[in-house]
Short mmCIF file of C-alpha atoms and ligand atoms in Angstrom, two decimals:
data_model
loop_
_atom_site.label_atom_id
_atom_site.label_comp_id
_atom_site.label_asym_id
_atom_site.label_seq_id
_atom_site.Cartn_x
_atom_site.Cartn_y
_atom_site.Cartn_z
CA UNK A 1 228.29 94.35 101.86
CA UNK A 2 224.84 95.00 102.81
CA UNK A 3 223.86 98.71 103.04
CA UNK A 4 223.12 99.47 106.60
CA UNK A 5 219.86 101.29 107.46
CA UNK A 6 220.14 105.04 108.36
CA UNK A 7 219.69 105.23 112.08
CA UNK A 8 216.98 107.56 112.56
CA UNK A 9 218.19 109.19 115.48
CA UNK A 10 217.74 113.00 116.33
CA UNK A 11 218.38 114.82 119.36
CA UNK A 12 216.14 117.67 120.07
CA UNK A 13 216.36 120.68 122.68
CA UNK A 14 213.96 120.39 125.82
CA UNK A 15 212.25 123.64 125.37
CA UNK A 16 209.84 124.08 122.17
CA UNK A 17 211.07 127.67 121.61
CA UNK A 18 214.60 126.18 120.84
CA UNK A 19 213.08 123.91 118.31
CA UNK A 20 211.76 124.57 114.66
CA UNK A 21 208.20 123.49 114.47
CA UNK A 22 206.90 123.65 110.77
CA UNK A 23 203.02 123.39 110.26
CA UNK A 24 203.37 120.10 108.12
CA UNK A 25 205.27 117.35 110.03
CA UNK A 26 205.89 113.76 109.65
CA UNK A 27 204.17 112.19 112.84
CA UNK A 28 200.64 113.10 112.44
CA UNK A 29 199.18 109.64 113.34
CA UNK A 30 201.04 109.76 116.83
CA UNK A 31 200.33 113.57 117.40
CA UNK A 32 196.77 113.29 116.61
CA UNK A 33 196.45 110.57 119.22
CA UNK A 34 198.47 112.30 121.97
CA UNK A 35 196.35 115.42 121.36
CA UNK A 36 193.24 113.70 122.05
CA UNK A 37 194.78 112.68 125.22
CA UNK A 38 195.88 116.21 126.09
CA UNK A 39 192.05 117.18 125.25
CA UNK A 40 190.92 114.28 127.59
CA UNK A 41 193.20 115.55 130.22
CA UNK A 42 191.84 119.07 129.89
CA UNK A 43 188.10 117.98 130.00
CA UNK A 44 188.99 116.42 133.58
CA UNK A 45 191.22 119.12 134.57
CA UNK A 46 194.38 117.22 135.29
CA UNK A 47 197.99 117.95 134.60
CA UNK A 48 197.99 115.21 131.69
CA UNK A 49 197.33 118.00 129.42
CA UNK A 50 200.84 119.81 129.20
CA UNK A 51 202.60 116.59 129.49
CA UNK A 52 200.68 115.05 126.30
CA UNK A 53 200.90 118.48 124.73
CA UNK A 54 204.91 118.77 125.17
CA UNK A 55 205.28 115.10 123.83
CA UNK A 56 203.06 115.70 120.55
CA UNK A 57 205.25 119.04 120.05
CA UNK A 58 208.53 117.08 119.99
CA UNK A 59 207.04 114.59 117.60
CA UNK A 60 206.00 117.75 115.45
CA UNK A 61 209.64 118.94 115.28
CA UNK A 62 211.05 115.59 114.16
CA UNK A 63 212.73 115.75 110.51
CA UNK A 64 211.30 111.89 109.80
CA UNK A 65 208.47 109.60 110.54
CA UNK A 66 208.85 107.69 113.88
CA UNK A 67 208.73 103.90 113.05
CA UNK A 68 210.17 102.02 115.94
CA UNK A 69 210.82 102.85 119.45
CA UNK A 70 214.45 103.34 119.05
CA UNK A 71 213.85 106.22 116.76
CA UNK A 72 212.78 108.15 120.27
CA UNK A 73 216.08 107.70 121.87
CA UNK A 74 217.53 111.08 123.05
CA UNK A 75 214.20 112.83 122.68
CA UNK A 76 213.15 115.05 125.56
CA UNK A 77 209.59 115.25 127.01
CA UNK A 78 208.54 111.47 125.94
CA UNK A 79 207.46 110.25 129.40
CA UNK A 80 206.37 106.71 130.29
CA UNK A 81 202.69 107.12 129.26
CA UNK A 82 203.56 108.57 126.00
CA UNK A 83 205.83 106.08 125.26
CA UNK A 84 203.00 103.48 126.16
CA UNK A 85 200.63 105.17 123.63
CA UNK A 86 203.38 105.50 120.69
CA UNK A 87 204.30 102.05 121.25
CA UNK A 88 200.92 100.73 120.94
CA UNK A 89 200.26 102.70 117.86
CA UNK A 90 203.30 101.36 115.89
CA UNK A 91 202.61 98.06 117.01
CA UNK A 92 198.81 97.81 116.46
CA UNK A 93 198.11 100.87 114.39
CA UNK A 94 195.89 102.58 117.35
CA UNK A 95 195.90 102.96 120.91
CA UNK A 96 193.22 101.72 123.06
CA UNK A 97 193.17 104.80 125.62
CA UNK A 98 192.72 107.00 122.57
CA UNK A 99 190.18 105.05 120.94
CA UNK A 100 188.03 104.54 124.31
CA UNK A 101 188.21 108.34 124.75
CA UNK A 102 186.91 109.30 121.48
CA UNK A 103 184.04 106.96 121.87
CA UNK A 104 183.02 107.90 125.38
CA UNK A 105 180.08 109.89 126.16
CA UNK A 106 181.84 112.41 128.23
CA UNK A 107 184.56 113.15 125.42
CA UNK A 108 181.85 113.76 123.12
CA UNK A 109 179.68 115.77 125.21
CA UNK A 110 182.76 117.97 126.75
CA UNK A 111 184.16 118.41 122.93
CA UNK A 112 180.42 119.66 122.04
CA UNK A 113 179.78 121.81 125.09
CA UNK A 114 183.30 123.31 125.13
CA UNK A 115 182.92 124.17 121.45
CA UNK A 116 180.25 126.77 122.39
CA UNK A 117 181.97 130.32 122.52
CA UNK A 118 182.06 131.58 125.99
CA UNK A 119 181.63 128.06 127.73
CA UNK A 120 184.90 126.84 129.47
CA UNK A 121 185.93 123.20 131.03
CA UNK A 122 184.09 124.03 134.34
CA UNK A 123 180.65 125.08 132.76
CA UNK A 124 180.69 122.16 130.18
CA UNK A 125 181.47 119.64 133.15
CA UNK A 126 178.79 121.03 135.43
CA UNK A 127 176.41 120.81 132.39
CA UNK A 128 177.34 117.06 131.49
CA UNK A 129 176.83 116.26 135.28
CA UNK A 130 173.43 117.83 134.78
CA UNK A 131 172.73 115.11 131.84
CA UNK A 132 173.47 117.89 128.91
CA UNK A 133 175.14 116.77 126.10
CA UNK A 134 175.01 119.04 123.07
CA UNK A 135 174.26 122.75 122.52
CA UNK A 136 170.71 122.26 121.78
CA UNK A 137 170.41 120.58 125.22
CA UNK A 138 171.53 123.61 126.84
CA UNK A 139 169.28 125.96 124.59
CA UNK A 140 166.10 123.90 125.88
CA UNK A 141 167.26 123.29 129.30
CA UNK A 142 166.22 126.75 130.74
CA UNK A 143 169.69 127.66 132.08
CA UNK A 144 170.42 131.30 132.48
CA UNK A 145 173.18 131.96 129.83
CA UNK A 146 175.53 135.08 129.61
CA UNK A 147 175.65 137.13 126.65
CA UNK A 148 178.71 135.51 125.16
CA UNK A 149 177.13 132.17 125.64
CA UNK A 150 173.92 133.06 124.08
CA UNK A 151 175.75 134.44 120.90
CA UNK A 152 177.97 130.98 120.92
CA UNK A 153 174.56 128.93 121.01
CA UNK A 154 173.22 131.17 118.13
CA UNK A 155 176.18 130.79 115.89
CA UNK A 156 177.42 127.49 117.04
CA UNK A 157 177.53 125.96 113.54
CA UNK A 158 179.17 128.87 111.80
CA UNK A 159 181.69 129.19 114.82
CA UNK A 160 182.82 125.48 114.43
CA UNK A 161 183.34 125.93 110.83
CA UNK A 162 187.06 126.51 110.07
CA UNK A 163 187.91 129.97 108.72
CA UNK A 164 189.80 130.03 105.65
CA UNK A 165 192.80 132.48 104.94
CA UNK A 166 190.73 134.16 102.17
CA UNK A 167 187.85 135.05 105.08
CA UNK A 168 190.60 135.95 107.28
CA UNK A 169 191.81 138.74 104.63
CA UNK A 170 188.54 139.67 103.76
CA UNK A 171 188.14 140.59 107.59
CA UNK A 172 191.55 142.17 107.26
CA UNK A 173 190.18 144.72 104.49
CA UNK A 174 187.14 145.67 106.60
CA UNK A 175 189.17 146.18 109.96
CA UNK A 176 191.84 147.97 108.03
CA UNK A 177 189.05 150.35 106.72
CA UNK A 178 187.55 150.97 109.84
CA UNK A 179 190.91 151.45 111.68
CA UNK A 180 191.88 154.14 109.15
CA UNK A 181 188.72 155.64 109.08
CA UNK A 182 188.81 156.54 112.86
CA UNK A 183 192.62 156.94 113.34
CA UNK A 184 194.74 157.76 109.91
CA UNK A 185 198.12 156.21 110.06
CA UNK A 186 196.97 153.45 112.36
CA UNK A 187 198.38 149.94 111.34
CA UNK A 188 196.84 146.42 111.42
CA UNK A 189 198.81 143.14 111.49
CA UNK A 190 197.19 139.66 111.19
CA UNK A 191 198.73 137.42 113.80
CA UNK A 192 197.70 134.14 115.58
CA UNK A 193 197.67 131.01 113.46
CA UNK A 194 197.32 132.70 110.04
CA UNK A 195 200.73 134.48 110.65
CA UNK A 196 202.16 130.95 111.24
CA UNK A 197 201.11 130.02 108.04
CA UNK A 198 197.79 127.83 108.83
CA UNK A 199 195.43 127.51 105.91
CA UNK A 200 192.78 127.80 108.29
CA UNK A 201 191.92 128.92 111.92
CA UNK A 202 188.92 129.08 114.56
CA UNK A 203 189.20 132.75 114.64
CA UNK A 204 191.08 135.67 112.97
CA UNK A 205 193.48 137.69 115.45
CA UNK A 206 194.52 141.13 114.76
CA UNK A 207 197.03 143.59 116.57
CA UNK A 208 196.26 147.39 115.81
CA UNK A 209 198.96 150.06 116.55
CA UNK A 210 199.83 153.66 115.59
CA UNK A 211 203.83 154.73 115.16
CA UNK A 212 202.86 157.63 117.25
CA UNK A 213 202.99 156.46 120.95
CA UNK A 214 199.80 157.55 122.48
CA UNK A 215 197.69 157.86 119.42
CA UNK A 216 196.48 154.42 120.01
CA UNK A 217 194.58 155.38 123.40
CA UNK A 218 190.86 154.83 123.35
CA UNK A 219 190.90 153.55 119.47
CA UNK A 220 189.00 150.40 120.11
CA UNK A 221 185.45 152.10 121.14
CA UNK A 222 185.67 153.84 117.96
CA UNK A 223 186.68 150.90 115.77
CA UNK A 224 183.68 149.23 117.43
CA UNK A 225 181.24 152.20 116.84
CA UNK A 226 182.11 152.24 113.17
CA UNK A 227 181.71 148.21 112.72
CA UNK A 228 178.23 148.32 114.63
CA UNK A 229 177.17 151.31 112.35
CA UNK A 230 177.49 149.24 109.56
CA UNK A 231 175.98 146.02 111.08
CA UNK A 232 179.06 144.18 110.53
CA UNK A 233 179.23 143.32 114.58
CA UNK A 234 177.20 140.04 115.78
CA UNK A 235 178.64 140.23 119.15
CA UNK A 236 181.41 142.06 120.93
CA UNK A 237 183.03 142.24 124.37
CA UNK A 238 185.74 145.27 124.79
CA UNK A 239 187.97 145.17 127.70
CA UNK A 240 189.86 148.78 128.47
CA UNK A 241 193.68 148.71 128.92
CA UNK A 242 194.44 147.89 132.52
CA UNK A 243 198.25 147.73 131.99
CA UNK A 244 199.59 150.60 134.13
CA UNK A 245 196.97 150.40 136.93
CA UNK A 246 197.94 146.67 137.42
CA UNK A 247 201.54 147.29 137.43
CA UNK A 248 201.58 150.51 139.67
CA UNK A 249 203.60 149.73 142.75
CA UNK A 250 205.00 146.63 141.38
CA UNK A 251 208.17 146.30 139.61
CA UNK A 252 206.84 143.93 137.03
CA UNK A 253 203.80 142.62 135.29
CA UNK A 254 201.87 140.47 137.63
CA UNK A 255 201.23 137.61 135.49
CA UNK A 256 201.08 136.26 131.96
CA UNK A 257 197.74 137.43 131.05
CA UNK A 258 197.86 140.37 128.97
CA UNK A 259 196.42 143.58 129.57
CA UNK A 260 195.92 145.56 126.24
CA UNK A 261 192.64 147.13 125.24
CA UNK A 262 190.78 144.41 123.38
CA UNK A 263 187.91 143.14 122.00
CA UNK A 264 186.46 139.58 121.38
CA UNK A 265 183.96 139.68 118.72
CA UNK A 266 182.06 137.87 116.21
CA UNK A 267 181.85 139.38 112.75
CA UNK A 268 179.19 139.20 109.99
CA UNK A 269 180.95 138.24 106.85
CA UNK A 270 179.25 138.83 103.82
CA UNK A 271 179.85 136.12 101.30
CA UNK A 272 180.29 137.57 97.78
CA UNK A 273 178.89 135.83 94.97
CA UNK A 274 176.21 134.20 97.31
CA UNK A 275 174.16 137.25 97.97
CA UNK A 276 170.19 137.63 97.36
CA UNK A 277 171.00 139.16 94.04
CA UNK A 278 172.79 136.16 92.56
CA UNK A 279 170.33 133.65 94.56
CA UNK A 280 166.83 135.12 94.23
CA UNK A 281 165.74 132.06 96.88
CA UNK A 282 167.96 133.90 99.41
CA UNK A 283 165.47 136.98 99.59
CA UNK A 284 162.40 134.71 99.73
CA UNK A 285 164.04 132.77 102.57
CA UNK A 286 164.67 135.99 104.40
CA UNK A 287 161.15 137.03 103.94
CA UNK A 288 159.95 133.67 105.21
CA UNK A 289 162.23 133.74 108.40
CA UNK A 290 161.08 135.96 111.14
CA UNK A 291 164.43 135.78 112.83
CA UNK A 292 167.08 136.06 110.26
CA UNK A 293 169.88 136.52 112.80
CA UNK A 294 170.37 132.94 113.48
CA UNK A 295 173.20 131.44 111.76
CA UNK A 296 174.16 132.35 108.26
CA UNK A 297 171.37 131.61 106.10
CA UNK A 298 172.14 128.45 103.67
CA UNK A 299 171.12 128.71 100.18
CA UNK A 300 171.50 125.41 98.51
CA UNK A 301 175.44 124.69 98.95
CA UNK A 302 176.24 128.12 99.66
CA UNK A 303 175.28 131.07 102.23
CA UNK A 304 175.12 134.82 101.94
CA UNK A 305 176.81 135.41 105.37
CA UNK A 306 178.98 133.64 107.89
CA UNK A 307 179.46 134.37 111.50
CA UNK A 308 183.18 134.44 112.28
CA UNK A 309 185.23 134.99 115.51
CA UNK A 310 187.79 137.87 115.57
CA UNK A 311 190.27 138.94 118.09
CA UNK A 312 191.09 142.67 118.15
CA UNK A 313 194.04 143.95 120.09
CA UNK A 314 195.32 147.56 120.28
CA UNK A 315 199.02 147.95 121.38
CA UNK A 316 200.99 151.02 122.28
CA UNK A 317 203.90 151.05 119.56
CA UNK A 318 206.67 150.53 122.37
CA UNK A 319 205.06 147.34 123.14
CA UNK A 320 204.08 146.24 119.91
CA UNK A 321 207.28 143.60 119.17
CA UNK A 322 206.27 142.24 122.51
CA UNK A 323 202.62 141.80 121.46
CA UNK A 324 203.35 140.49 118.26
CA UNK A 325 205.54 137.61 119.56
CA UNK A 326 202.84 137.08 122.38
CA UNK A 327 199.79 136.87 120.09
CA UNK A 328 201.67 134.93 117.05
CA UNK A 329 201.62 131.69 119.29
CA UNK A 330 201.52 128.80 119.21
CA UNK A 331 199.86 128.56 122.62
CA UNK A 332 202.46 126.15 123.71
CA UNK A 333 205.41 127.96 121.88
CA UNK A 334 204.38 131.04 124.20
CA UNK A 335 204.33 129.11 127.16
CA UNK A 336 207.66 127.65 126.72
CA UNK A 337 209.13 131.18 125.71
CA UNK A 338 208.10 132.41 129.13
CA UNK A 339 209.37 129.18 130.99
CA UNK A 340 212.84 129.52 129.05
CA UNK A 341 212.89 133.21 130.10
CA UNK A 342 211.93 132.50 133.86
CA UNK A 343 213.96 129.38 134.30
CA UNK A 344 216.95 129.69 132.23
CA UNK A 345 217.64 133.55 132.05
CA UNK A 346 215.75 134.95 135.47
CA UNK A 347 213.80 136.92 132.92
CA UNK A 348 210.02 137.45 133.18
CA UNK A 349 208.26 137.73 129.71
CA UNK A 350 204.89 138.91 128.82
CA UNK A 351 203.09 140.41 125.93
CA UNK A 352 203.98 143.70 127.35
CA UNK A 353 207.66 143.65 128.00
CA UNK A 354 210.42 141.71 129.15
CA UNK A 355 211.95 142.03 132.51
CA UNK A 356 215.68 141.47 133.40
CA UNK A 357 215.41 140.25 137.39
CA UNK A 358 219.20 140.26 137.58
CA UNK A 359 219.76 143.53 135.84
CA UNK A 360 216.40 145.04 137.82
CA UNK A 361 215.38 146.61 134.51
CA UNK A 362 213.22 146.42 131.24
CA UNK A 363 214.77 145.34 128.07
CA UNK A 364 213.58 147.21 125.23
CA UNK A 365 212.92 145.75 121.58
CA UNK A 366 211.48 147.09 118.60
CA UNK A 367 211.14 143.74 116.66
CA UNK A 368 210.69 140.00 117.32
CA UNK A 369 214.43 139.45 116.54
CA UNK A 370 215.69 141.70 119.54
CA UNK A 371 213.37 139.68 121.91
CA UNK A 372 214.95 136.49 120.76
CA UNK A 373 218.25 137.93 121.14
CA UNK A 374 217.61 139.01 124.69
CA UNK A 375 216.63 135.78 125.47
CA UNK A 376 219.60 134.03 124.12
CA UNK A 377 217.71 131.97 121.75
CA UNK A 378 218.01 131.48 118.17
CA UNK A 379 215.37 133.55 116.04
CA UNK A 380 212.47 131.01 114.94
CA UNK A 381 210.12 132.65 112.22
CA UNK A 382 206.51 132.54 112.64
CA UNK A 383 206.15 129.44 110.09
CA UNK A 384 208.16 127.49 112.31
CA UNK A 385 206.52 128.04 116.01
CA UNK A 386 203.81 125.47 115.35
CA UNK A 387 204.76 123.65 118.62
N1 CTP B 401 196.55 134.71 123.63
C1 CTP B 401 196.65 135.42 124.68
N2 CTP B 401 195.59 135.97 125.32
C2 CTP B 401 194.32 135.44 124.97
C3 CTP B 401 194.01 134.63 124.10
C4 CTP B 401 195.05 134.64 123.35
O1 CTP B 401 197.80 135.93 124.68
N3 CTP B 401 193.51 136.20 126.16
C5 CTP B 401 197.27 134.50 122.57
C6 CTP B 401 197.56 132.97 122.63
O2 CTP B 401 198.45 132.63 123.55
C7 CTP B 401 197.98 132.58 121.09
C8 CTP B 401 197.63 133.61 120.19
O3 CTP B 401 197.13 134.48 121.19
O4 CTP B 401 199.55 132.80 121.23
C9 CTP B 401 196.36 132.96 119.29
O5 CTP B 401 195.26 132.57 120.03
P1 CTP B 401 194.55 131.63 119.48
O6 CTP B 401 193.51 132.71 118.39
O7 CTP B 401 193.47 131.02 120.47
O8 CTP B 401 195.11 130.64 118.45
P2 CTP B 401 195.68 130.35 117.14
O9 CTP B 401 197.02 129.80 117.39
O10 CTP B 401 195.54 131.50 116.24
O11 CTP B 401 194.95 129.17 116.77
P3 CTP B 401 193.39 129.01 115.85
O12 CTP B 401 193.80 128.85 114.22
O13 CTP B 401 192.74 128.01 116.28
O14 CTP B 401 192.77 130.51 116.22
MN1 MN B 402 193.47 132.63 116.31
MN1 MN B 403 192.75 128.25 119.48
MN1 MN B 404 192.44 134.23 119.16
#
């Protein structure tokens, strides 16, 4: 008898927070294509974005490579559009719609312009309509830029270079030193993509807390001053905590946007082994440049410093588990957790708290496991939240 081919049919749950999504998966060709369509939809601000993101996310969770359309049977979130794109790629090796997007002037310009720190889709779209295509066009256009956008253009190349885990750890050491200098006993935790096991990221995310509730209040300005005094910050914007004022008089947090004391910043990370002492040219180059603050100064193949985006968030200890869950991502995993909480459990989840609308009370948690349990979900470790 002939061996029967194994039927590659897998069933998956409908919410990304019910699935395990590893970083390395088996369908990158298909997910890359769907993610381009998600980006294209985002650039024209239509709903297609989350549809394509959900479809890609389902394929990321599959334990095998999709080789024919039968493999898709029983899978959630794969609409007519996604299936058409997948079919085309399985048959022809590529999708015309994706190729067209990648080669279009609009996609390329929007990608370059939204790649500027401080520039969102709305601004980029306005600039595109005015004929701007690249950050250098913006710089020479005479547009009034806010401080964030000025920093974004100034450090464009560095900020579009992936941040490595080694660089994230080096920044972690600096932040730890700063935090402990201004508040002994405070703790810092690496979150975001690096906590999910990503080898690189577009920024570095940290949570800061203190085991004694209340001690963390007002910490951020002190940390920022410590860093600024040492020339380690190229840019920072600090928002104070507005959680209590926002919730006053209402039973639960108003929306998903969190209100922690936080700082969006750009660090100046010194690159060991590439400093002027090892590279005498660097010192000469520095003397020759009248504005040495523009970008990392390249010396041959290396440079002596690099601009790196860093997000710092201060959380009271009682909200720490919620903040950790909320800032670990992925963004889609977070959105799906909140959708699950609302639609399936009549609960409201934020990075501050979990509110049960039936019991009319907040549910406490001191670790992520307790939050998953409150939500009736199997615990998914950070490395499997790459939805
Ligand atoms: N986040 C948030 N509020 C913001 C910005 C981000 O709650 N104002 C959350 C996001 O939902 C995400 C996490 O913080 O879960 C990390 O966001 P981000 O740094 O943008 O993404 P990463 O997953 O870390 O990916 P990358 O490597 O590109 O930085
Ligand atoms: Mn990040
Ligand atoms: Mn990101
Ligand atoms: Mn971030």
